[in-house]
Short mmCIF file of C-alpha atoms in Angstrom, two decimals:
data_model
loop_
_atom_site.label_atom_id
_atom_site.label_comp_id
_atom_site.label_asym_id
_atom_site.label_seq_id
_atom_site.Cartn_x
_atom_site.Cartn_y
_atom_site.Cartn_z
CA MET W 1 93.13 125.63 139.57
CA PRO W 2 89.68 124.60 138.26
CA ARG W 3 89.43 123.34 134.70
CA PRO W 4 87.93 125.77 132.16
CA ILE W 5 84.28 125.43 131.23
CA ALA W 6 84.72 126.62 127.65
CA LEU W 7 87.16 126.30 124.78
CA GLY W 8 89.66 129.15 124.57
CA GLY W 9 93.16 130.31 125.38
CA VAL W 10 96.27 128.33 124.50
CA VAL W 11 95.49 124.71 123.64
CA PRO W 12 98.06 122.06 122.68
CA ALA W 13 97.11 119.92 119.69
CA THR W 14 98.48 116.79 121.31
CA ALA W 15 100.85 114.51 119.40
CA THR W 16 100.39 110.73 119.29
CA PRO W 17 103.46 108.92 120.66
CA PHE W 18 104.61 105.74 118.93
CA ASP W 19 107.17 103.16 119.93
CA ARG W 20 109.94 102.01 117.61
CA GLU W 21 107.55 99.61 115.86
CA GLU W 22 105.07 102.47 115.24
CA ARG W 23 102.58 101.16 117.80
CA VAL W 24 100.70 103.78 119.83
CA ASP W 25 102.54 104.32 123.12
CA HIS W 26 99.84 105.09 125.66
CA ARG W 27 102.22 105.51 128.59
CA ALA W 28 104.15 108.12 126.63
CA LEU W 29 100.87 109.90 125.82
CA GLU W 30 100.16 110.13 129.54
CA ARG W 31 103.65 111.53 130.15
CA LEU W 32 103.14 114.13 127.41
CA LEU W 33 99.81 115.30 128.84
CA GLU W 34 101.32 115.48 132.33
CA PHE W 35 104.25 117.49 130.90
CA ASN W 36 101.90 120.06 129.39
CA ILE W 37 99.70 120.24 132.48
CA ALA W 38 102.81 120.92 134.57
CA GLN W 39 103.57 123.80 132.18
CA GLY W 40 100.11 125.25 132.77
CA ALA W 41 97.95 123.73 130.01
CA ASP W 42 94.31 123.25 131.00
CA SER W 43 92.80 122.29 127.64
CA PHE W 44 93.74 119.74 124.97
CA PHE W 45 92.83 119.02 121.35
CA ILE W 46 93.12 115.24 121.02
CA GLY W 47 93.43 113.25 117.81
CA GLY W 48 93.96 116.05 115.31
CA SER W 49 96.47 116.57 112.52
CA SER W 50 99.37 116.85 114.96
CA ALA W 51 98.28 113.46 116.30
CA GLU W 52 98.76 111.91 112.83
CA CYS W 53 95.04 111.10 112.95
CA PHE W 54 94.65 109.90 109.39
CA LEU W 55 97.59 107.54 109.82
CA LEU W 56 95.75 105.80 112.67
CA SER W 57 93.17 103.04 112.40
CA HIS W 58 89.65 103.61 113.70
CA ASP W 59 90.35 101.50 116.78
CA GLU W 60 93.64 103.30 117.43
CA ARG W 61 91.89 106.65 117.36
CA ILE W 62 89.39 105.43 119.95
CA ALA W 63 92.20 104.02 122.11
CA VAL W 64 93.92 107.44 122.07
CA PHE W 65 90.64 109.05 123.15
CA GLU W 66 90.39 106.55 126.00
CA THR W 67 93.88 107.29 127.31
CA ALA W 68 93.49 111.06 127.11
CA ALA W 69 90.05 110.93 128.74
CA GLN W 70 91.78 110.24 132.05
CA TYR W 71 92.48 114.00 132.14
CA ARG W 72 88.89 115.19 131.65
CA ASP W 73 88.68 116.31 135.28
CA ARG W 74 91.84 118.41 134.91
CA ALA W 75 91.41 119.94 131.45
CA TYR W 76 88.83 120.92 128.85
CA MET W 77 88.95 118.08 126.31
CA THR W 78 88.10 118.26 122.61
CA ALA W 79 88.28 115.11 120.46
CA HIS W 80 88.86 115.36 116.72
CA VAL W 81 86.55 112.86 114.99
CA GLY W 82 86.82 113.95 111.36
CA ALA W 83 86.63 111.29 108.66
CA ILE W 84 85.56 110.92 105.04
CA ALA W 85 82.66 108.61 105.92
CA THR W 86 79.95 110.06 108.14
CA ARG W 87 79.40 106.69 109.82
CA GLU W 88 83.01 106.61 110.99
CA ALA W 89 82.86 110.18 112.27
CA GLU W 90 79.59 109.44 114.07
CA ASP W 91 81.07 106.41 115.81
CA LEU W 92 84.17 108.34 116.90
CA ALA W 93 81.94 111.15 118.17
CA ARG W 94 79.73 108.76 120.14
CA ARG W 95 82.82 107.19 121.72
CA ALA W 96 84.19 110.60 122.68
CA ALA W 97 80.88 111.58 124.27
CA ALA W 98 80.75 108.34 126.26
CA LEU W 99 84.28 109.03 127.53
CA GLY W 100 83.28 112.43 128.89
CA TYR W 101 84.80 114.79 126.32
CA ASP W 102 83.52 118.35 126.34
CA ALA W 103 83.33 118.83 122.58
CA VAL W 104 84.14 117.18 119.27
CA ALA W 105 85.85 118.70 116.26
CA ALA W 106 85.84 117.48 112.68
CA THR W 107 87.52 118.29 109.41
CA PRO W 108 84.99 118.42 106.57
CA PRO W 109 84.68 115.25 104.47
CA PHE W 110 87.32 115.47 101.76
CA TYR W 111 88.68 113.71 98.65
CA TYR W 112 85.38 113.37 96.76
CA GLY W 113 84.55 117.05 96.45
CA PHE W 114 81.38 116.95 98.52
CA GLY W 115 79.04 119.90 98.10
CA SER W 116 77.85 122.23 100.84
CA GLU W 117 74.60 120.33 101.48
CA ALA W 118 76.54 117.11 102.07
CA VAL W 119 78.98 118.92 104.36
CA TYR W 120 76.11 120.47 106.32
CA GLY W 121 74.53 117.05 106.77
CA TYR W 122 77.84 115.55 107.89
CA TYR W 123 78.24 118.06 110.72
CA ALA W 124 74.57 117.79 111.71
CA ASP W 125 74.87 114.01 111.91
CA ILE W 126 78.02 114.23 114.08
CA ALA W 127 76.22 116.59 116.45
CA GLN W 128 73.18 114.33 116.68
CA ALA W 129 75.30 111.21 117.21
CA SER W 130 77.38 112.72 120.00
CA GLY W 131 75.09 115.20 121.69
CA LEU W 132 78.18 117.38 122.09
CA PRO W 133 78.96 120.83 120.72
CA VAL W 134 80.84 120.63 117.43
CA VAL W 135 83.90 122.55 116.28
CA ILE W 136 84.43 122.86 112.54
CA TYR W 137 88.07 122.13 111.73
CA ASN W 138 88.80 124.44 108.81
CA PHE W 139 92.10 123.26 107.30
CA PRO W 140 91.81 123.83 103.53
CA GLY W 141 95.54 123.46 102.95
CA ASN W 142 95.30 119.79 103.92
CA THR W 143 91.69 118.86 103.15
CA ASN W 144 91.49 120.85 99.90
CA ARG W 145 87.93 121.62 101.02
CA PRO W 146 87.60 125.38 101.68
CA PHE W 147 84.47 126.95 103.14
CA ASP W 148 82.82 129.59 100.95
CA LEU W 149 81.18 132.06 103.29
CA ALA W 150 79.18 133.50 100.39
CA ASP W 151 77.40 130.16 99.99
CA PRO W 152 74.01 130.26 101.81
CA VAL W 153 74.24 126.64 103.00
CA THR W 154 77.71 127.27 104.44
CA ARG W 155 76.45 130.39 106.19
CA LYS W 156 73.55 128.35 107.56
CA LEU W 157 76.07 125.81 108.90
CA PHE W 158 78.14 128.46 110.66
CA LYS W 159 74.98 129.92 112.20
CA SER W 160 73.49 126.59 113.31
CA ASP W 161 72.87 125.82 116.97
CA PHE W 162 74.97 122.64 116.93
CA ILE W 163 78.19 124.39 115.86
CA MET W 164 80.05 125.80 118.86
CA GLY W 165 83.10 127.08 117.07
CA VAL W 166 85.76 126.85 114.40
CA LYS W 167 89.39 125.79 114.48
CA HIS W 168 90.68 128.11 111.77
CA THR W 169 93.86 126.48 110.45
CA ASN W 170 94.18 128.81 107.52
CA GLN W 171 96.84 131.44 106.86
CA VAL W 172 94.07 133.74 105.60
CA VAL W 173 93.30 135.42 108.91
CA TYR W 174 90.90 137.72 107.06
CA GLN W 175 88.54 134.74 106.83
CA LEU W 176 88.79 134.27 110.60
CA GLU W 177 87.34 137.74 111.07
CA ARG W 178 84.68 137.05 108.42
CA ILE W 179 83.62 133.87 110.24
CA LYS W 180 83.15 135.94 113.39
CA ALA W 181 81.13 138.42 111.35
CA VAL W 182 78.82 135.64 110.12
CA ASN W 183 78.19 134.46 113.68
CA PRO W 184 79.67 136.53 116.53
CA THR W 185 78.71 133.84 119.07
CA LEU W 186 81.15 131.31 117.59
CA ILE W 187 84.32 130.44 119.47
CA VAL W 188 87.00 130.85 116.81
CA MET W 189 90.37 129.33 117.59
CA ASN W 190 93.30 130.27 115.38
CA GLY W 191 94.99 127.09 114.18
CA PHE W 192 98.31 128.33 112.84
CA ASP W 193 100.83 128.92 115.61
CA GLU W 194 102.73 131.41 113.47
CA THR W 195 99.73 133.77 113.21
CA MET W 196 98.74 133.90 116.88
CA VAL W 197 99.13 137.65 117.26
CA ALA W 198 97.36 138.35 113.96
CA GLY W 199 94.51 136.02 114.86
CA LEU W 200 94.04 137.57 118.29
CA ALA W 201 94.03 141.02 116.72
CA LEU W 202 91.15 139.94 114.47
CA GLY W 203 89.08 138.47 117.27
CA ALA W 204 90.30 134.91 117.83
CA ASP W 205 89.37 133.42 121.20
CA GLY W 206 92.67 131.59 121.40
CA ASN W 207 94.95 129.19 119.57
CA ILE W 208 95.14 125.44 119.10
CA GLY W 209 98.70 124.61 118.11
CA SER W 210 100.98 121.73 117.28
CA THR W 211 104.17 123.32 118.59
CA PHE W 212 102.47 123.94 121.93
CA ASN W 213 103.43 120.33 122.67
CA PHE W 214 106.87 121.70 123.52
CA MET W 215 106.45 125.50 123.35
CA PHE W 216 103.44 126.00 125.61
CA PRO W 217 105.08 128.57 127.94
CA HIS W 218 106.43 130.56 124.98
CA TYR W 219 102.99 130.86 123.38
CA LYS W 220 101.18 131.40 126.68
CA LYS W 221 103.50 134.37 127.17
CA ILE W 222 102.55 135.74 123.73
CA TYR W 223 98.86 135.28 124.55
CA ASP W 224 99.14 136.94 127.96
CA LEU W 225 101.20 139.85 126.63
CA PHE W 226 98.66 140.48 123.87
CA ARG W 227 95.74 140.37 126.31
CA ALA W 228 97.61 142.81 128.56
CA GLY W 229 98.03 145.25 125.68
CA ARG W 230 101.83 144.80 125.55
CA LEU W 231 101.75 144.37 121.78
CA ASP W 232 105.39 145.10 120.97
CA GLU W 233 106.53 142.41 123.40
CA ALA W 234 103.97 139.96 122.04
CA ARG W 235 105.12 140.59 118.47
CA ALA W 236 108.76 140.17 119.46
CA LEU W 237 108.05 136.73 120.91
CA GLN W 238 105.96 135.88 117.83
CA VAL W 239 108.99 136.62 115.64
CA ARG W 240 111.08 134.23 117.74
CA ALA W 241 108.34 131.60 117.50
CA ASN W 242 108.19 132.05 113.75
CA ASP W 243 111.94 131.60 113.42
CA ILE W 244 111.46 128.28 115.20
CA MET W 245 108.48 127.40 113.01
CA ASN W 246 110.50 128.06 109.85
CA ALA W 247 113.15 125.63 111.06
CA LEU W 248 110.57 123.00 112.04
CA CYS W 249 108.82 123.18 108.67
CA ASP W 250 112.12 123.09 106.79
CA VAL W 251 112.83 119.61 108.17
CA GLY W 252 109.24 118.35 108.57
CA LEU W 253 106.89 119.58 111.29
CA ILE W 254 105.70 116.29 112.80
CA PRO W 255 109.12 114.58 112.94
CA ALA W 256 110.63 117.80 114.31
CA ILE W 257 108.08 118.12 117.12
CA LYS W 258 108.78 114.55 118.18
CA TYR W 259 112.53 115.11 118.06
CA VAL W 260 112.33 118.25 120.22
CA LEU W 261 110.06 116.60 122.78
CA GLY W 262 112.59 113.78 123.06
CA LYS W 263 115.36 116.31 123.67
CA MET W 264 113.25 117.76 126.47
CA GLY W 265 112.95 114.39 128.14
CA VAL W 266 109.48 113.49 126.86
CA ASP W 267 110.13 110.56 124.55
CA VAL W 268 107.23 110.28 122.11
CA GLY W 269 109.07 107.99 119.74
CA VAL W 270 109.03 108.15 115.98
CA PRO W 271 106.50 109.52 113.51
CA ARG W 272 104.51 106.93 111.61
CA ARG W 273 105.66 106.22 108.07
CA PRO W 274 105.65 107.64 105.43
CA PHE W 275 107.05 110.38 107.70
CA ARG W 276 110.82 110.07 107.97
CA PRO W 277 113.02 110.62 111.03
CA LEU W 278 115.40 113.56 111.03
CA GLY W 279 119.07 113.34 110.12
CA PRO W 280 121.97 114.58 112.28
CA GLU W 281 122.37 117.86 110.38
CA GLN W 282 118.67 118.63 110.67
CA CYS W 283 118.74 117.92 114.40
CA ALA W 284 121.78 120.17 114.88
CA MET W 285 120.07 123.00 113.01
CA LEU W 286 116.96 122.68 115.18
CA ASP W 287 119.06 122.64 118.34
CA ARG W 288 120.71 125.90 117.31
CA VAL W 289 117.48 127.68 116.35
CA LEU W 290 115.74 126.58 119.55
CA ALA W 291 118.66 127.72 121.71
CA GLU W 292 118.49 131.15 120.07
CA ASN W 293 114.71 131.66 120.18
CA LEU W 294 112.77 129.45 122.60
CA ARG W 295 111.38 131.08 125.76
CA ASN W 296 110.03 128.28 127.96
CA ASP W 297 110.67 130.04 131.27
#
């Protein structure tokens, strides 16, 4: 099938594999992307939170972009280039553009409490540096930098020509609808796996999700059922997915995703410290919950 020409649908937020010494394992990254493509994935979000992006060096982030860029002819590719310093984000964005990525995404600059004018300038500079459409990565739970849609500069940002869309990783799905109301032309991707049905009901164009690394068929089924108007069936599968998500979050989402992928035969190694590997009891609990709820047929 031809690759998509726009962001949308069900998009894995690809994990970064490491070996036992916490070095990036590029061969394992290739195996993971092939695994998802075989399941039907045709779009990837590379280098985001699920990829442990802020635990990687600048050069490691570029190296991950390089490996994943091999799949640009088979999938729509978005590179996450967010950083605190605009210069770093610009360089990552330029590298992604040179590698043939379709779009770049970026968390807002965080830690220092930057105002809306600074945030606007940051995104404008990324767009100018890359020449690519930009996706705002709205993840206030992790960045502690929410977007105030009542602020005129923020509204100007969301209406600007260089912003293609928003990855809305926020449990407040009401804001997802409000973002669409500010600019109906934006592609808004729900970023919390556990609110897929709710996000689609409020106008999301799709989902970018961490658990799609190993649950792609389950979530693609939810997406297809919702689009077909089979809402009760979509909600039933969402409940199963949320039972799995509760278990994953109880033991630690990133280590759990890597454990489950390993069980499925896709060894992506260990999470990078300070993440901790799972213990035997945690693994047994995950095995049970997955056996009861996962639909990867």
